[in-house]
Coordinates of C-alpha atoms in Angstrom, one line a residue:
X16 CA 305.5 182.3 29.6
X17 CA 308.2 185.2 27.6
X18 CA 307.9 187.4 30.9
X19 CA 309.3 184.2 32.9
X20 CA 311.9 182.2 30.7
X21 CA 313.5 186.3 30.6
X22 CA 313.5 185.9 34.1
X23 CA 315.2 182.7 34.0
X24 CA 317.6 183.9 31.4
X25 CA 318.5 186.6 33.7
X26 CA 319.1 184.4 37.0
X27 CA 321.6 182.2 34.6
X28 CA 323.0 184.7 34.1
X29 CA 323.4 186.2 37.8
X30 CA 324.7 182.9 38.2
X31 CA 327.4 182.4 35.8
X32 CA 328.7 185.7 36.4
X33 CA 328.7 184.8 40.2
X34 CA 331.0 181.8 39.5
X35 CA 333.4 183.7 36.9
X36 CA 334.1 186.0 40.3
X37 CA 334.6 183.1 42.4
X38 CA 336.9 180.9 40.0
X39 CA 338.5 184.3 39.3
X40 CA 339.5 185.1 42.9
X41 CA 340.5 181.3 43.6
X42 CA 343.2 181.5 39.9
X43 CA 344.3 184.9 41.2
X44 CA 344.7 186.1 37.6
X45 CA 343.3 186.4 34.1
X46 CA 343.0 183.2 31.9
X47 CA 346.0 182.0 29.7
X48 CA 345.8 179.6 27.6
X49 CA 343.3 177.6 25.6
X50 CA 343.7 174.7 28.2
X51 CA 343.4 177.2 30.8
X52 CA 340.3 178.5 29.0
X53 CA 338.9 175.2 29.6
X54 CA 339.6 174.7 32.4
X55 CA 338.1 177.8 34.2
X56 CA 335.4 176.4 32.3
X57 CA 335.0 173.7 34.0
X58 CA 335.9 175.8 37.4
X59 CA 332.9 177.9 36.4
X60 CA 330.5 174.9 35.9
X61 CA 331.4 173.0 39.3
X62 CA 330.5 176.3 41.0
X63 CA 327.5 176.9 39.1
X64 CA 326.3 172.6 40.0
X65 CA 327.2 173.7 43.8
X66 CA 325.1 177.0 44.0
X67 CA 322.2 175.2 42.2
X68 CA 322.8 172.2 44.6
X69 CA 322.3 174.8 47.2
X70 CA 319.4 176.6 45.8
X71 CA 317.8 173.0 45.7
X72 CA 318.3 172.1 49.2
X73 CA 317.0 175.5 50.7
X74 CA 313.8 175.0 48.4
X75 CA 313.4 171.1 49.4
X76 CA 313.7 172.7 52.8
X77 CA 310.9 175.6 52.2
X78 CA 309.0 172.6 50.7
X79 CA 309.0 170.4 53.3
X80 CA 308.2 173.4 56.3
X81 CA 305.8 174.3 54.0
X82 CA 304.5 170.8 53.7
X83 CA 304.5 170.4 58.0
X84 CA 302.5 173.3 58.2
X85 CA 300.0 172.2 55.4
X86 CA 299.8 168.9 57.2
X87 CA 299.1 170.6 60.7
X88 CA 296.4 172.6 59.0
X89 CA 295.0 170.4 57.1
X90 CA 295.0 167.6 60.0
X91 CA 294.0 169.8 63.1
X92 CA 291.4 172.6 60.8
X93 CA 287.7 172.5 62.9
X94 CA 286.3 171.5 59.6
X95 CA 287.0 167.5 58.2
X96 CA 288.1 167.2 55.2
X97 CA 287.7 163.8 53.4
X98 CA 288.4 162.4 49.7
X99 CA 285.0 159.9 48.6
X100 CA 285.3 157.7 45.9
X101 CA 282.1 157.0 43.5
X102 CA 281.7 153.9 45.6
X103 CA 281.7 156.0 49.4
X104 CA 285.3 154.3 49.5
X105 CA 287.3 156.9 52.1
X106 CA 290.6 157.6 50.0
X107 CA 292.0 160.4 52.4
X108 CA 290.7 162.5 55.3
X109 CA 292.1 164.4 58.1
X110 CA 291.9 164.0 61.6
X111 CA 289.0 166.7 62.4
X112 CA 287.3 163.5 60.0
X113 CA 288.1 160.6 61.8
X114 CA 287.8 162.1 65.1
X115 CA 284.0 163.0 63.9
X116 CA 283.4 159.4 62.3
X117 CA 284.8 157.9 65.7
X118 CA 288.1 155.8 65.0
X119 CA 291.3 156.0 64.1
X120 CA 292.8 157.8 60.5
X121 CA 294.5 154.2 59.4
X122 CA 291.3 152.1 60.4
X123 CA 289.0 154.4 58.2
X124 CA 291.6 154.5 55.1
X125 CA 289.8 152.4 52.7
X126 CA 286.2 151.6 54.2
X127 CA 283.1 152.8 53.1
X128 CA 282.1 155.9 55.1
X129 CA 278.1 154.2 55.2
X130 CA 279.4 152.1 57.7
X131 CA 279.3 155.1 60.0
X132 CA 276.3 156.8 58.5
X133 CA 273.4 155.3 60.2
X134 CA 271.4 152.9 58.5
X135 CA 268.1 155.3 57.7
X136 CA 270.4 157.9 56.1
X137 CA 272.5 156.2 54.2
X138 CA 270.7 156.5 51.0
X139 CA 270.7 160.5 51.7
X140 CA 275.0 160.0 51.5
X141 CA 274.7 158.0 48.3
X142 CA 272.8 160.2 46.7
X143 CA 274.4 163.1 47.9
X144 CA 278.0 161.4 46.7
X145 CA 276.0 160.6 42.9
X146 CA 274.5 164.3 42.5
X147 CA 277.9 165.9 42.5
X148 CA 279.8 163.4 40.5
X149 CA 277.3 163.6 38.0
X150 CA 277.0 167.6 38.2
X151 CA 280.9 168.1 38.2
X152 CA 280.7 171.8 39.2
X153 CA 278.7 173.1 41.7
X154 CA 278.6 172.4 45.5
X155 CA 276.3 169.8 47.1
X156 CA 275.1 169.8 50.9
X157 CA 273.4 167.8 52.5
X158 CA 272.8 167.0 56.6
X159 CA 273.3 163.6 58.0
X160 CA 273.9 161.4 61.7
X161 CA 277.2 159.5 61.7
X162 CA 277.5 156.8 64.5
X163 CA 280.9 156.9 66.3
X164 CA 282.0 153.5 67.3
X165 CA 280.9 155.2 71.1
X166 CA 279.1 157.9 72.8
X167 CA 276.0 159.7 71.2
X168 CA 275.2 160.2 67.1
X169 CA 276.7 163.2 65.6
X170 CA 275.2 165.4 63.3
X171 CA 277.3 166.6 60.5
X172 CA 276.8 168.7 57.4
X173 CA 278.2 167.8 54.2
X174 CA 279.5 170.2 51.1
X175 CA 281.0 168.5 48.4
X176 CA 283.0 169.6 44.8
X177 CA 283.6 167.3 42.3
X178 CA 287.7 167.0 41.2
X179 CA 289.0 165.3 38.8
X180 CA 292.5 162.9 39.5
X181 CA 294.8 161.8 36.6
X182 CA 294.6 158.1 37.9
X183 CA 291.5 158.3 40.3
X184 CA 288.8 159.7 37.5
X185 CA 286.1 161.6 40.0
X186 CA 286.7 162.0 43.5
X187 CA 284.1 163.8 45.6
X188 CA 286.0 166.5 47.8
X189 CA 283.7 166.9 51.1
X190 CA 283.4 169.3 53.8
X191 CA 282.1 168.1 57.1
X192 CA 281.4 170.4 59.7
X193 CA 280.0 169.1 63.2
X194 CA 276.6 171.4 63.8
X195 CA 275.2 169.0 66.8
X196 CA 275.1 171.7 69.0
X197 CA 273.6 174.0 66.1
X198 CA 270.7 170.9 65.4
X199 CA 270.4 171.1 69.2
X200 CA 270.2 174.9 69.5
X201 CA 267.6 174.9 66.5
X202 CA 265.6 172.0 68.2
X203 CA 265.2 174.5 70.9
X204 CA 264.6 177.2 69.3
X205 CA 261.4 175.3 67.1
X206 CA 260.5 174.1 71.0
X207 CA 260.6 177.5 72.6
X208 CA 258.4 178.3 69.0
X209 CA 256.2 175.9 70.1
X210 CA 255.7 177.0 73.4
X211 CA 255.6 180.4 72.5
X212 CA 252.9 180.2 69.8
X213 CA 251.1 177.8 72.5
X214 CA 251.2 180.9 74.7
X215 CA 250.6 183.5 72.4
X216 CA 247.4 181.3 71.4
X217 CA 246.0 180.6 74.7
X218 CA 247.1 184.6 75.2
X219 CA 245.0 185.3 72.1
X220 CA 241.9 183.1 73.2
X221 CA 242.2 184.9 76.7
X222 CA 242.4 187.9 75.1
X223 CA 239.0 187.1 72.3
X224 CA 237.2 186.5 75.3
X225 CA 238.0 189.2 77.6
X226 CA 236.7 191.2 74.3
X227 CA 233.8 189.5 74.4
X228 CA 232.9 190.3 78.0
X229 CA 233.8 193.6 77.3
X230 CA 232.0 194.0 74.4
X231 CA 229.0 192.0 76.1
X232 CA 229.6 194.7 79.3
X233 CA 230.1 197.4 77.4
X234 CA 226.5 196.1 75.4
X235 CA 224.7 195.8 79.1
X236 CA 226.2 199.4 80.3
X237 CA 224.5 200.9 77.2
X238 CA 220.9 198.8 77.9
X239 CA 221.8 200.0 81.7
X240 CA 222.5 203.5 80.8
X241 CA 219.3 203.9 78.1
X242 CA 217.4 202.3 80.1
X243 CA 217.5 204.7 82.7
X244 CA 217.4 207.0 80.5
X245 CA 214.1 205.8 79.3
X246 CA 212.7 205.3 83.3
X247 CA 213.2 208.7 83.8
X248 CA 211.9 210.0 80.9
X249 CA 209.2 207.4 81.2
X250 CA 208.6 209.2 84.7
X251 CA 208.4 212.5 83.7
X252 CA 205.6 211.4 80.8
X253 CA 204.0 209.0 82.9
X254 CA 203.4 210.9 86.2
X255 CA 204.8 214.8 86.6
X256 CA 203.8 215.4 83.0
X257 CA 199.8 213.5 83.0
X258 CA 199.6 215.3 86.5
X259 CA 200.4 218.9 85.2
X260 CA 198.0 217.9 82.2
X261 CA 195.5 216.6 84.5
X262 CA 196.4 219.8 86.6
X263 CA 195.9 222.4 83.1
X264 CA 192.7 220.5 82.2
X265 CA 191.1 221.1 85.5
X266 CA 192.0 224.5 85.7
X267 CA 190.4 225.2 81.8
X268 CA 187.3 223.2 83.4
X269 CA 186.9 225.6 86.2
X270 CA 187.9 228.5 84.3
X271 CA 185.1 228.0 82.2
X272 CA 182.4 227.5 85.0
X273 CA 183.6 230.3 86.9
X274 CA 182.3 233.7 86.3
X275 CA 184.5 235.7 88.2
X276 CA 186.7 238.0 86.3
X277 CA 189.3 237.2 89.1
X278 CA 189.2 234.4 88.9
X279 CA 189.5 233.9 85.5
X280 CA 192.4 235.9 85.2
X281 CA 194.0 233.8 88.7
X282 CA 193.3 230.6 86.4
X283 CA 194.4 231.8 83.4
X284 CA 197.9 232.3 84.7
X285 CA 197.4 229.2 86.3
X286 CA 197.5 227.6 82.9
X287 CA 200.4 229.8 81.6
X288 CA 202.2 228.2 84.6
X289 CA 201.1 224.7 84.0
X290 CA 201.8 224.9 80.2
X291 CA 205.2 226.5 80.8
X292 CA 206.2 223.2 82.9
X293 CA 204.6 220.8 80.4
X294 CA 206.9 222.4 77.7
X295 CA 210.3 222.1 80.3
X296 CA 209.1 218.5 81.1
X297 CA 208.6 217.4 77.8
X298 CA 211.8 219.4 76.8
X299 CA 213.7 217.4 79.6
X300 CA 212.3 214.1 78.6
X301 CA 213.3 214.7 74.7
X302 CA 216.9 215.4 76.1
X303 CA 216.9 212.5 78.0
X304 CA 215.1 209.9 75.4
X305 CA 213.6 211.3 72.6
X306 CA 210.5 208.7 72.4
X307 CA 210.6 209.1 68.4
X308 CA 213.5 206.9 68.2
X309 CA 212.5 203.6 70.4
X310 CA 208.8 204.5 68.7
X311 CA 209.7 204.8 64.9
X312 CA 212.9 204.4 64.8
X313 CA 216.4 205.7 63.7
X314 CA 216.0 207.9 60.8
X315 CA 212.7 209.2 62.3
X316 CA 215.3 210.2 65.5
X317 CA 217.9 211.9 63.2
X318 CA 215.2 213.6 61.0
X319 CA 214.0 214.9 64.5
X320 CA 217.6 215.9 65.3
X321 CA 217.9 217.8 62.2
X322 CA 214.6 219.6 63.1
X323 CA 215.7 220.7 66.9
X324 CA 218.8 221.6 65.4
X325 CA 217.5 223.9 63.0
X326 CA 214.6 225.4 65.6
X327 CA 217.0 225.7 68.3
X328 CA 220.1 226.6 66.9
X329 CA 219.6 227.6 63.4
X330 CA 221.7 225.2 61.6
X331 CA 220.7 223.1 59.2
X332 CA 221.1 219.2 58.7
X333 CA 221.0 217.9 55.3
X334 CA 220.5 213.9 56.2
X335 CA 221.6 211.9 52.8
X336 CA 220.0 208.7 53.5
X337 CA 219.0 206.1 50.4
X338 CA 218.3 202.7 52.2
X339 CA 216.8 200.8 54.6
X340 CA 219.4 201.2 57.7
X341 CA 217.4 200.6 60.8
X342 CA 220.2 198.6 63.2
X343 CA 218.7 195.3 64.7
X344 CA 219.9 196.3 68.7
X345 CA 218.6 198.6 70.1
X346 CA 222.1 199.6 71.9
X347 CA 223.2 200.2 68.2
X348 CA 220.3 202.8 67.5
X349 CA 221.3 204.4 70.3
X350 CA 224.7 205.0 70.0
X351 CA 224.4 205.8 65.6
X352 CA 222.1 208.2 67.0
X353 CA 223.8 210.0 70.2
X354 CA 226.9 209.8 68.2
X355 CA 225.4 211.8 65.0
X356 CA 224.0 213.9 67.4
X357 CA 227.3 215.2 69.6
X358 CA 229.2 215.3 66.3
X359 CA 226.4 217.8 64.9
X360 CA 226.9 219.7 68.1
X361 CA 230.6 220.0 67.5
X362 CA 230.1 221.2 64.4
X363 CA 227.8 223.7 65.6
X364 CA 230.3 224.9 68.5
X365 CA 233.3 224.4 66.3
X366 CA 233.5 224.4 62.8
X367 CA 232.0 228.1 62.2
X368 CA 229.5 226.7 59.4
X369 CA 225.7 226.6 59.7
X370 CA 225.1 223.9 58.0
X371 CA 226.2 220.0 58.0
X372 CA 225.6 216.9 56.1
X373 CA 224.7 213.3 57.4
X374 CA 225.2 210.4 55.9
X375 CA 224.2 206.8 57.1
X376 CA 225.0 203.9 55.0
X377 CA 225.2 199.8 55.2
X378 CA 227.8 198.6 54.4
X379 CA 228.4 195.0 53.0
X380 CA 230.0 193.4 55.7
X381 CA 227.9 193.3 58.2
X382 CA 228.8 197.2 59.7
X383 CA 226.7 200.0 59.8
X384 CA 228.3 203.2 59.5
X385 CA 227.0 206.9 59.9
X386 CA 228.9 210.2 58.9
X387 CA 229.0 214.3 59.9
X388 CA 230.5 216.3 56.9
X389 CA 230.9 220.3 57.1
X390 CA 232.8 222.2 55.2
X391 CA 233.8 224.1 58.5
X392 CA 237.5 225.5 60.1
X393 CA 238.7 221.6 61.2
X394 CA 241.2 220.8 63.3
X395 CA 244.5 218.4 63.9
X396 CA 243.1 214.9 64.5
X397 CA 246.0 214.2 66.3
X398 CA 245.2 216.7 69.4
X399 CA 241.6 215.7 69.8
X400 CA 242.8 213.4 72.9
X401 CA 244.3 216.4 74.3
X402 CA 241.9 218.8 73.3
X403 CA 239.0 216.5 75.1
X404 CA 238.2 219.5 77.6
X405 CA 237.7 221.8 74.6
X406 CA 235.6 220.0 72.4
X407 CA 234.1 218.4 74.7
X408 CA 234.1 215.1 76.4
X409 CA 231.2 213.5 74.7
X410 CA 233.8 212.5 71.4
X411 CA 236.0 210.8 73.7
X412 CA 233.5 208.7 75.3
X413 CA 231.9 207.7 72.0
X414 CA 235.0 206.8 71.1
X415 CA 235.4 204.8 73.9
X416 CA 232.2 202.9 73.6
X417 CA 232.7 202.2 69.8
X418 CA 236.1 200.5 70.9
X419 CA 234.4 198.4 73.4
X420 CA 231.6 197.1 71.2
X421 CA 234.0 196.0 68.3
X422 CA 233.5 199.9 66.2
X423 CA 235.6 202.4 64.7
X424 CA 235.8 205.7 65.1
X425 CA 237.5 208.1 62.2
X426 CA 238.4 211.6 61.9
X427 CA 239.4 213.5 58.6
X428 CA 240.1 217.2 59.1
X429 CA 242.9 219.5 58.3
X430 CA 242.7 223.3 59.5
X431 CA 240.9 225.5 56.9
X432 CA 239.4 222.7 55.1
X433 CA 236.8 220.9 57.3
X434 CA 236.1 217.7 59.1
X435 CA 234.8 214.4 57.9
X436 CA 233.7 212.1 61.3
X437 CA 232.5 208.6 60.6
X438 CA 230.9 206.1 63.0
X439 CA 231.0 202.4 62.0
X440 CA 229.9 199.8 64.4
X441 CA 229.0 196.2 63.8
X442 CA 225.5 195.4 63.4
X443 CA 224.5 193.3 66.3
X444 CA 220.8 191.3 66.8
X445 CA 218.1 192.0 68.1
X446 CA 217.6 190.3 71.8
X447 CA 214.4 189.0 72.0
X448 CA 212.0 191.4 73.4
X449 CA 210.4 191.2 77.0
X450 CA 207.2 189.0 77.2
X451 CA 204.7 191.1 77.8
X452 CA 201.9 190.0 79.8
X453 CA 198.5 189.7 77.5
X454 CA 196.0 189.0 80.5
X455 CA 194.1 192.1 81.0
X456 CA 194.3 193.9 84.9
X457 CA 190.8 193.8 86.8
X458 CA 191.0 197.5 86.3
X459 CA 191.0 197.1 82.3
X460 CA 188.0 194.4 83.3
X461 CA 185.9 196.7 84.8
X462 CA 186.6 199.5 82.4
X463 CA 185.2 197.1 79.6
X464 CA 182.3 196.1 81.4
X465 CA 181.0 199.5 82.1
X466 CA 181.7 200.4 78.6
X467 CA 179.2 197.8 77.7
X468 CA 177.2 198.7 80.4
X469 CA 177.3 202.5 78.3
X470 CA 176.4 200.8 75.2
X471 CA 173.5 199.5 76.5
X472 CA 172.0 202.5 78.3
X473 CA 172.8 205.0 75.4
X474 CA 170.4 207.7 74.9
X475 CA 168.8 208.1 71.9
X476 CA 169.5 212.1 71.4
X477 CA 172.6 212.2 68.9
X478 CA 176.0 213.1 70.7
X479 CA 179.6 212.6 70.0
X480 CA 180.6 209.6 71.6
X481 CA 184.3 209.7 72.8
X482 CA 186.5 207.1 73.7
X483 CA 189.7 207.9 75.7
X484 CA 192.6 205.8 75.3
X485 CA 195.3 206.4 77.6
X486 CA 197.5 204.5 80.1
X487 CA 197.2 207.0 82.5
X488 CA 194.2 207.0 85.3
X489 CA 194.6 210.4 86.0
X490 CA 194.7 212.1 82.5
X491 CA 191.5 209.9 81.8
X492 CA 189.8 211.1 84.9
X493 CA 191.1 214.5 83.4
X494 CA 189.7 214.5 80.3
X495 CA 186.4 212.6 81.2
X496 CA 185.1 215.0 83.5
X497 CA 186.3 217.8 81.2
X498 CA 184.6 216.4 78.6
X499 CA 181.5 215.6 80.4
X500 CA 180.6 219.0 81.0
X501 CA 179.9 219.5 77.4
X502 CA 176.5 219.0 76.5
X503 CA 177.3 217.4 72.8
X504 CA 180.0 215.0 74.1
X505 CA 179.9 211.8 75.6
X506 CA 182.4 209.5 77.2
X507 CA 181.5 206.1 76.1
X508 CA 184.8 203.8 77.6
X509 CA 187.9 204.5 78.4
X510 CA 191.1 201.9 77.3
X511 CA 194.5 201.7 79.3
X512 CA 196.6 200.1 76.3
X513 CA 196.4 200.2 72.3
X514 CA 195.5 195.6 72.3
X515 CA 191.9 196.7 74.3
X516 CA 191.7 200.4 72.1
X517 CA 190.6 198.4 69.7
X518 CA 188.5 195.8 71.3
X519 CA 186.5 198.7 73.1
X520 CA 186.4 200.1 69.4
X521 CA 184.5 197.0 68.7
X522 CA 182.4 197.3 70.9
X523 CA 181.2 201.1 71.5
X524 CA 181.7 202.0 67.6
X525 CA 182.6 205.7 69.0
X526 CA 182.9 208.9 66.6
X527 CA 186.1 209.9 68.2
X528 CA 188.9 208.0 70.0
X529 CA 191.2 210.5 71.2
X530 CA 194.6 208.0 71.4
X531 CA 197.8 208.2 73.0
X532 CA 200.6 207.3 71.4
X533 CA 202.6 205.9 73.9
X534 CA 200.9 203.1 75.8
X535 CA 201.9 199.3 77.0
X536 CA 201.1 196.0 75.0
X537 CA 200.3 198.1 71.6
X538 CA 201.2 201.9 71.0
X539 CA 198.7 204.3 70.0
X540 CA 200.7 204.3 65.9
X541 CA 199.7 200.4 65.9
X542 CA 196.5 200.7 67.6
X543 CA 195.4 203.3 64.9
X544 CA 196.6 201.9 61.9
X545 CA 194.2 198.3 62.6
X546 CA 190.9 200.5 63.7
X547 CA 191.2 202.8 60.8
X548 CA 191.7 199.7 58.9
X549 CA 188.6 197.5 60.6
X550 CA 186.7 201.2 61.5
X551 CA 187.4 203.7 58.9
X552 CA 184.4 206.1 60.1
X553 CA 185.8 206.7 63.0
X554 CA 187.7 209.6 63.5
X555 CA 190.8 209.1 66.1
X556 CA 192.7 212.4 67.6
X557 CA 196.4 211.1 68.1
X558 CA 197.4 212.3 71.4
X559 CA 200.8 213.0 73.0
X560 CA 203.1 214.7 75.5
X561 CA 205.6 215.0 73.0
X562 CA 205.5 218.0 70.3
X563 CA 203.9 217.7 66.7
X564 CA 207.0 216.6 64.8
X565 CA 208.3 213.9 67.0
X566 CA 205.6 211.6 66.1
X567 CA 202.9 213.6 63.7
X568 CA 204.3 212.0 60.8
X569 CA 203.9 208.5 61.8
X570 CA 200.6 209.6 63.5
X571 CA 199.2 210.9 60.0
X572 CA 200.3 208.0 58.5
X573 CA 198.1 205.8 60.6
X574 CA 195.3 208.5 60.8
X575 CA 195.6 210.8 63.5
X576 CA 196.5 213.8 64.5
X577 CA 196.8 216.6 67.6
X578 CA 198.5 216.7 70.8
X579 CA 198.2 216.2 74.9
X580 CA 198.9 219.4 76.4
X581 CA 196.8 221.7 74.2
X582 CA 194.5 223.6 76.3
X583 CA 190.7 221.8 77.0
X584 CA 189.0 224.6 74.8
X585 CA 191.0 223.6 71.7
X586 CA 190.7 220.1 72.0
X587 CA 186.8 220.2 72.5
X588 CA 186.8 222.5 69.7
X589 CA 189.4 220.1 67.3
X590 CA 187.3 217.2 68.0
X591 CA 184.1 219.4 66.9
X592 CA 186.1 220.1 64.0
X593 CA 187.0 216.5 63.3
X594 CA 183.8 215.4 63.6
X595 CA 181.6 217.9 61.4
X596 CA 184.8 217.1 58.9
X597 CA 183.4 213.5 59.1
X598 CA 179.7 214.3 58.7
X599 CA 180.6 216.4 55.9
X600 CA 182.5 213.3 53.8

């Protein structure tokens, strides 16, 4: 305030000095006597008044100009401005607000704004004014629709703040913005969003349907692939290997019958060739489709892989399985088996170590996982796809198969720090088993009749009575012919499957049963288990074209041993040794 007064004093002093200069210029001389001084003072005051009037006139002109400018800005602003009373009466408004309300300004002044608001939204306006005046400080916002005298309703946004007037009290000063186009754009955007959401939902449903189809096709592909693998393995086992075994048995019989040394040497060579052919066929069968995987289960299959890699690759595999993890579906069991085997093969080729660990576990979220860990050289997982040709197509194939079945393939590896690869698959439900015809074919009924007749005609002398259980007629005939040459051995019955073997065992009460492991309707493992439970004194020797380590544990647990493919002399010695052991007990 002091600064303002000083500035005013300086302005007055300057004004007086200017007035004195003018008076002096008019009188053209110094002041005279006191009367002259009074006249001089009067003249100075007169000039001061003239100068002040001039300044007032200029200030008034500037004020009028500013007022006109403000009026133009106020009236033609793109935003409508209103002053509302507590009752909602319009005290003042600009032309923009009048245009939004659809009437002339004079007709709106003093009228309630609610008359221009849609009936359904008048309560919104009253509440907005009440909140604004009650608060007195903050800005309040609302949206409502006003109805002009003609045309469509306009959507406006009100932004109001309380203002205190000395005469009228508290008033509501409001800025009104036309947001009709924005609301239309928002509505269109919402509609587009709804349309997009619907399209996304439809595409998602279609994608889920396609994914389900892909998973079903992948499952069928896996089933078909392994069905063909089993079919090829079965052809090798059921035909080629059986004929080789029968040929080896016949060669053994001929070797014992022929006293010629030259012929015995030739037959020995033939026997060796047949044995080698059997081993090659057996190896091919195992590579195509390990029977232990299907006949016993995943864990037994992984145990076979561990033994196989130790024997063939000198590579130690530690199995860490602490809980039952047998998959329900065959294709999942096969996929896990193949994935673990492929990962172990990659560890042998690339890790530079002599051992690895395999962990199989069941997760709580309906998933099964198999993890292969080695402490070898490791690699950069980002280069796995680029190095597919180097590291093998098998990993890429496994990943593709897992993706199609809804599984996951995770690899954590660092150069020099080893590799941990995890295969995660859903535990899909098993498909219903194929119905098996329980009725016996005529050949089986004929064998039963022949068995009953042999029991009726059995001689009184004591011999080792043999029941042959094998689904291959060539092998049965070969074995029967070979054993028939032995004076103390007699084949009393022949069965073509496990169920028939149980029935004939009850009828004939044999001393020894030569039991094939893989047979239709009921396999040799379960047939052995049932026969030993009912006829514990019967000696059962398990026969299989597969290696002893494949199904030996299961057969031993059921009560049987030995392996098909051994020479005739070894088989005869095994029969006699088994019966001697049983007699000693």
